[in-house]
Tab-separated table of C-alpha atoms in Angstrom:
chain	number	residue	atom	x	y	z
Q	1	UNK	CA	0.000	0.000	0.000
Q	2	UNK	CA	1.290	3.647	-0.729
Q	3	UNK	CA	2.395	5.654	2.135
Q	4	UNK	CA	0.718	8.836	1.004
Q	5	UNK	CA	-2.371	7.905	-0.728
Q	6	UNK	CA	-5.336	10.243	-2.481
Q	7	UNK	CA	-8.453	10.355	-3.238
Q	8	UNK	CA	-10.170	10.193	-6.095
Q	9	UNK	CA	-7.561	9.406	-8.644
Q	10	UNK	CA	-9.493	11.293	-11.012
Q	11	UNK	CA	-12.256	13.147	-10.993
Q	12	UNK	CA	-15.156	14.480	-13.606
Q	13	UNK	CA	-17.480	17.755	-12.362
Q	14	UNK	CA	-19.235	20.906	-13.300
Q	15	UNK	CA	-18.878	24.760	-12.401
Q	16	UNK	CA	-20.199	25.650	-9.451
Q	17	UNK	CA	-20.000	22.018	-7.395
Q	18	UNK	CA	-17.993	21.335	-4.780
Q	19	UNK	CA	-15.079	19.149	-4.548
Q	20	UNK	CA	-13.120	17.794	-2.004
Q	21	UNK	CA	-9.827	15.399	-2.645
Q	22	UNK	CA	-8.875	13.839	0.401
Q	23	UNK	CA	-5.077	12.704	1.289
Q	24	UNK	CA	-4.022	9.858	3.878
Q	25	UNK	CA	-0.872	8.850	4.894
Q	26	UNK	CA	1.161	6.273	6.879
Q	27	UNK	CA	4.302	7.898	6.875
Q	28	UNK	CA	3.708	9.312	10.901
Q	29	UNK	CA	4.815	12.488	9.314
Q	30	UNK	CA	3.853	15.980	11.106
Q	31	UNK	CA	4.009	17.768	7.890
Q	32	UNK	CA	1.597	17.844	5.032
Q	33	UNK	CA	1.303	19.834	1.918
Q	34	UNK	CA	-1.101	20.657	-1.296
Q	35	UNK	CA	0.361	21.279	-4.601
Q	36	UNK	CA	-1.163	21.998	-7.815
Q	37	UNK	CA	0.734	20.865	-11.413
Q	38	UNK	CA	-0.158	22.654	-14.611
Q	39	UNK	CA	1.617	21.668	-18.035
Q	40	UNK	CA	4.199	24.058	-18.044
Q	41	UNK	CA	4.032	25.794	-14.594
Q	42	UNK	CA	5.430	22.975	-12.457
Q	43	UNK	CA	4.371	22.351	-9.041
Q	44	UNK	CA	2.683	25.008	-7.175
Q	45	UNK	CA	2.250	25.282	-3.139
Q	46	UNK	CA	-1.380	25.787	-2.267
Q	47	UNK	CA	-1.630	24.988	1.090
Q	48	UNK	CA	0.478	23.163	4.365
Q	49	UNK	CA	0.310	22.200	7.480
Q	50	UNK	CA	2.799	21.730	10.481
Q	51	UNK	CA	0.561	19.932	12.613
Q	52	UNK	CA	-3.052	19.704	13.271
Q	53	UNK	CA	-3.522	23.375	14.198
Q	54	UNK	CA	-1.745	24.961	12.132
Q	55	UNK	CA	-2.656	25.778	8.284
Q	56	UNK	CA	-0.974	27.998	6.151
Q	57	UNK	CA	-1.690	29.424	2.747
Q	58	UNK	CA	0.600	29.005	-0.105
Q	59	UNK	CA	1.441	30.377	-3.496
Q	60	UNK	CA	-2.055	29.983	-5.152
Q	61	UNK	CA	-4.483	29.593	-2.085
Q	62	UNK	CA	-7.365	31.693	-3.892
Q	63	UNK	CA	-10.482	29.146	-4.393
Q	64	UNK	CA	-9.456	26.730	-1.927
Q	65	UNK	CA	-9.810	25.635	1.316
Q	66	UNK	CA	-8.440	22.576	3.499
Q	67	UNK	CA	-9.150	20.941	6.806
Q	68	UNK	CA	-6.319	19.392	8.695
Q	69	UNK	CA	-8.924	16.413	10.281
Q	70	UNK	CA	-5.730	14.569	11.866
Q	71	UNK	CA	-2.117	14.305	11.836
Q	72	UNK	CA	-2.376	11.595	9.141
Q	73	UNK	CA	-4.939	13.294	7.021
Q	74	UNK	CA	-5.578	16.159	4.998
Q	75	UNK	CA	-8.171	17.141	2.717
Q	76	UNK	CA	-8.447	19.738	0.007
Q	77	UNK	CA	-12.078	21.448	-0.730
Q	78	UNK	CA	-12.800	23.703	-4.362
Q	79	UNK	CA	-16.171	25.173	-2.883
Q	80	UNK	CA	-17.405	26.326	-6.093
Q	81	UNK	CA	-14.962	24.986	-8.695
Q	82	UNK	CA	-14.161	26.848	-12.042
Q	83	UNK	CA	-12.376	25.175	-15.200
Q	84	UNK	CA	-8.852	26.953	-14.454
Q	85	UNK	CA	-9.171	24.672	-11.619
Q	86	UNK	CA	-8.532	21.726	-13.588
Q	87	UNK	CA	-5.724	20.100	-13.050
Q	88	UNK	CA	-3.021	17.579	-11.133
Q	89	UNK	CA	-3.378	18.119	-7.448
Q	90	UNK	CA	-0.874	16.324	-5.101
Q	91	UNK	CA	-0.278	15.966	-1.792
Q	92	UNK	CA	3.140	15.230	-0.207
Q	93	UNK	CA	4.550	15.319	3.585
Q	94	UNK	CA	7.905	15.778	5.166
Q	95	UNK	CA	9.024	15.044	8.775
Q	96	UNK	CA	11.438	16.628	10.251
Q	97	UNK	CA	14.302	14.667	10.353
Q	98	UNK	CA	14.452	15.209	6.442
Q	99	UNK	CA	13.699	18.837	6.790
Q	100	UNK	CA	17.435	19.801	5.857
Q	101	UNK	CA	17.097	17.676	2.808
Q	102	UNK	CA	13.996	18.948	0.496
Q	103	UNK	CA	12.804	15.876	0.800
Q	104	UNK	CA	9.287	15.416	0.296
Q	105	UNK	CA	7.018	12.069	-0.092
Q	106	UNK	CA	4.371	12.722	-2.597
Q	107	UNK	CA	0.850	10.644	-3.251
Q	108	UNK	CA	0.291	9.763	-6.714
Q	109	UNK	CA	-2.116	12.548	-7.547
Q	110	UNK	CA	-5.613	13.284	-8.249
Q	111	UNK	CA	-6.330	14.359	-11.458
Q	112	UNK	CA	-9.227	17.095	-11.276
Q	113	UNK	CA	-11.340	17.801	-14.858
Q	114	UNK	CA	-13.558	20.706	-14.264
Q	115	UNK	CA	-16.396	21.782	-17.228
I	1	UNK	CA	9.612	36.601	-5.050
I	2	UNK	CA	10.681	33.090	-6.176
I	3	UNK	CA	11.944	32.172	-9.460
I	4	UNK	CA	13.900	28.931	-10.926
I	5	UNK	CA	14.810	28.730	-14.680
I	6	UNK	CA	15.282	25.439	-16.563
I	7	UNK	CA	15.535	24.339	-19.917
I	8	UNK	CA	12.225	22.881	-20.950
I	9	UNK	CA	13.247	20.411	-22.773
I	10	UNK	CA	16.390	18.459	-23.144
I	11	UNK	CA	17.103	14.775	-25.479
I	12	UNK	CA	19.882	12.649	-25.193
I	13	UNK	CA	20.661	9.330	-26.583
I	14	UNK	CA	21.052	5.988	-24.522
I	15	UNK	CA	24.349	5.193	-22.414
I	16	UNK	CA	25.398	8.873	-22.828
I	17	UNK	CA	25.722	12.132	-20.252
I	18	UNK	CA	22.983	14.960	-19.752
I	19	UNK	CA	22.890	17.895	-17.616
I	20	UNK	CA	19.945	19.280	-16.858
I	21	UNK	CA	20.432	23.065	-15.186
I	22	UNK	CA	18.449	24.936	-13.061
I	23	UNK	CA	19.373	28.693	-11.792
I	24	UNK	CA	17.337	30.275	-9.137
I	25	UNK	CA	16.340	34.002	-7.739
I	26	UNK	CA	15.232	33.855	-4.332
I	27	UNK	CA	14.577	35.808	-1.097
I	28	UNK	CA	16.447	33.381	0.766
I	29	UNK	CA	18.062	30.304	-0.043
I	30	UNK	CA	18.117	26.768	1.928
I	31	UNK	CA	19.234	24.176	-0.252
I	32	UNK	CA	18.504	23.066	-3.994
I	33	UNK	CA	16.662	19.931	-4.623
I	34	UNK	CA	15.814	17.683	-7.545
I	35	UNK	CA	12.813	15.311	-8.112
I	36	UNK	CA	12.187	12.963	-10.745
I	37	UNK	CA	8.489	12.244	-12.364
I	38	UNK	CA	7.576	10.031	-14.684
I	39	UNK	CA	4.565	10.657	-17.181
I	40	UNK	CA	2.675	12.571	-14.549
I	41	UNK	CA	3.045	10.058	-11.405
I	42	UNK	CA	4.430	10.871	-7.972
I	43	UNK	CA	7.595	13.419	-7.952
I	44	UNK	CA	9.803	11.034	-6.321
I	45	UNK	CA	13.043	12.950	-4.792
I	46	UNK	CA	16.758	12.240	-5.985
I	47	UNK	CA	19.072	14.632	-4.308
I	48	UNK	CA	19.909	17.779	-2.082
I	49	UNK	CA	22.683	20.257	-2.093
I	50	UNK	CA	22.720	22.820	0.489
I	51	UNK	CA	26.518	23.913	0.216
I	52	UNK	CA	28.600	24.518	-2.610
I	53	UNK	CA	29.951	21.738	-4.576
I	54	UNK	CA	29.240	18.169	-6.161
I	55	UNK	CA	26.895	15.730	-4.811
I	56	UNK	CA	26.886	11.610	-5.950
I	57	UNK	CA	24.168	9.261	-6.009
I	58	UNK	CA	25.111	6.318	-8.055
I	59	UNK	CA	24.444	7.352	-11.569
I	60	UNK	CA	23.027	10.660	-10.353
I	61	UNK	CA	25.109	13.888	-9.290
I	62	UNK	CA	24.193	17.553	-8.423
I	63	UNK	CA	26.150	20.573	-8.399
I	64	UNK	CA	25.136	23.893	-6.353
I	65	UNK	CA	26.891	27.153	-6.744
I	66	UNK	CA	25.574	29.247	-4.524
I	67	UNK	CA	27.915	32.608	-5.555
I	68	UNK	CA	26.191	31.775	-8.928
I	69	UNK	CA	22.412	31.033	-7.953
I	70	UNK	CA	22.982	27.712	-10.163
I	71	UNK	CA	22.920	24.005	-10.208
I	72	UNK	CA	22.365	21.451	-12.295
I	73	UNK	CA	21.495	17.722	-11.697
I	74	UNK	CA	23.870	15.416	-14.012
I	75	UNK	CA	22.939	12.046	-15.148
I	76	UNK	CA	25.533	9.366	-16.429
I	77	UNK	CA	25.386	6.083	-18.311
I	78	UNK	CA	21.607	7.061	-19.353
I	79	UNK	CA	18.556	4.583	-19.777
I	80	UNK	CA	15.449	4.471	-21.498
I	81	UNK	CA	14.064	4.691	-17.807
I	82	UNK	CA	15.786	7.669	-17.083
I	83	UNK	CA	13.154	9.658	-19.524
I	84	UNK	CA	10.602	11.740	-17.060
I	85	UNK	CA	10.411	15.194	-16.198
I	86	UNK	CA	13.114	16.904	-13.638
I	87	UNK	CA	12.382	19.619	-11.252
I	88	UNK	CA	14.920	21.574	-9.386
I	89	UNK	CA	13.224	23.350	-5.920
I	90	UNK	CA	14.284	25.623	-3.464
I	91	UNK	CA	13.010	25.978	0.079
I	92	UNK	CA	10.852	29.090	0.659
I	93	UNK	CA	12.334	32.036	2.951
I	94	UNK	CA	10.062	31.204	5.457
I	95	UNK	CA	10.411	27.364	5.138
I	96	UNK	CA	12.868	26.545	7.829
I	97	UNK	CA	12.993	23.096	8.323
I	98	UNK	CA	9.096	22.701	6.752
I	99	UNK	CA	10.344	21.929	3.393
I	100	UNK	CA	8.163	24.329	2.103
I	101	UNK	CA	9.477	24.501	-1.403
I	102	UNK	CA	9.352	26.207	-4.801
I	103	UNK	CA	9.660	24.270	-7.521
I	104	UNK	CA	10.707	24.921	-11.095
I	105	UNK	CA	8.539	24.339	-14.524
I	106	UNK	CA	10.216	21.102	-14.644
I	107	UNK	CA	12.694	19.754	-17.827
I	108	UNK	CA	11.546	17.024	-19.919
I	109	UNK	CA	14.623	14.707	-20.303
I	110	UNK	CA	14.010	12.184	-23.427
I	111	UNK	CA	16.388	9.564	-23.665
I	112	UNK	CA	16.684	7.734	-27.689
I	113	UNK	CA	18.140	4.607	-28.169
């Protein structure tokens, strides 16, 4: 089983519904983190998390929300998603023993269609 | 702000050498990573340098130059496997040991028999 899994894999909706892609992981890691990938733009930081209580906003936070429901778990909400939304989301975490490294442990993504 | 620069593209043929480069801007500067992803799967990570000079990973090496703002990730003996997209990241100012990083639009490495 992967350490850092996601759900849905993919994932089919309209404007205007909400969405939520969830991310579990295994790891015992403190840290968790939401990144978007666009053709082209790389991976962009939309959200992390040191610990339960504390969230903090990224690069590209606009049109998102997330909820930190445990250490091992953390979920990503589009309340009213638009098509620019569409994309590769991905979720990775980090502990601190690697945090000298840049080492982050990534899920295998959830691809997002929005029409 | 943030900023990395990479080529976008790069093809080399099997068995050879390729270096992939990656200069930065930043705020403040932590350490240069690289990740690996194939066809749009998991970024998997390959290496860290957060002083100057040459690091080696098996088949895998990275250079930082920190005077320079400029590293590049050099891969030897290449394999068909070896064909994915690169990223080079740096950790945000205000990452600390969070890993919070900024990554770079990524270099599509295509290796030819």
């Amino acid at each position: 089983d992967a350490d850092v899994t996601q759900t849905p894999r993919n994932r089919i909706t309209k404007t205007g519904k909400r969405i939520m892609l969830e991310c579990s992981q295994t790891k015992g890691h403190d840290r968790m983190y939401w990144y978007r990938q666009d053709p082209g733009l790389g991976l962009r930081l939309i959200y992390y998390s040191f610990d339960v209580k504390d969230i903090n906003k990224g690069e590209i936070s606009d049109g998102y929300s997330v909820s930190r429901q445990a250490q091992a778990k953390f979920s990503l909400s589009l309340e009213s998603a638009i098509p620019n939304q569409t994309a590769l989301y991905f979720c990775a975490t980090s502990h601190p023993g690697t945090g000298g490294t840049g080492e982050l442990f990534f899920g295998e993504g959830s691809r997002l269609t929005v029409l | 702000g943030q900023s990395l620069e990479q080529p976008s593209e790069v093809t080399a043929v099997e068995g050879a050498i390729v270096q992939i480069n990656c200069t930065y801007q930043t705020s403040g500067f932590y350490g240069l990573s690289w990740y690996q992803q194939h066809d749009g799967g998991a970024p998997t990570f390959l290496s860290y340098n957060g002083l100057d000079g040459l690091e080696e990973t098996g088949r895998f090496s990275s250079f930082l130059s920190r005077s320079d703002s400029y590293g590049y990730l050099l891969l030897q003996e290449l394999q068909m496997k070896d064909s994915a997209s690169y990223f080079c990241a740096v950790r945000d100012r205000g990452g600390g040991a969070t890993n919070k990083l900024i990554f770079g639009t990524g270099t599509l490495l295509a290796v030819q028999p």
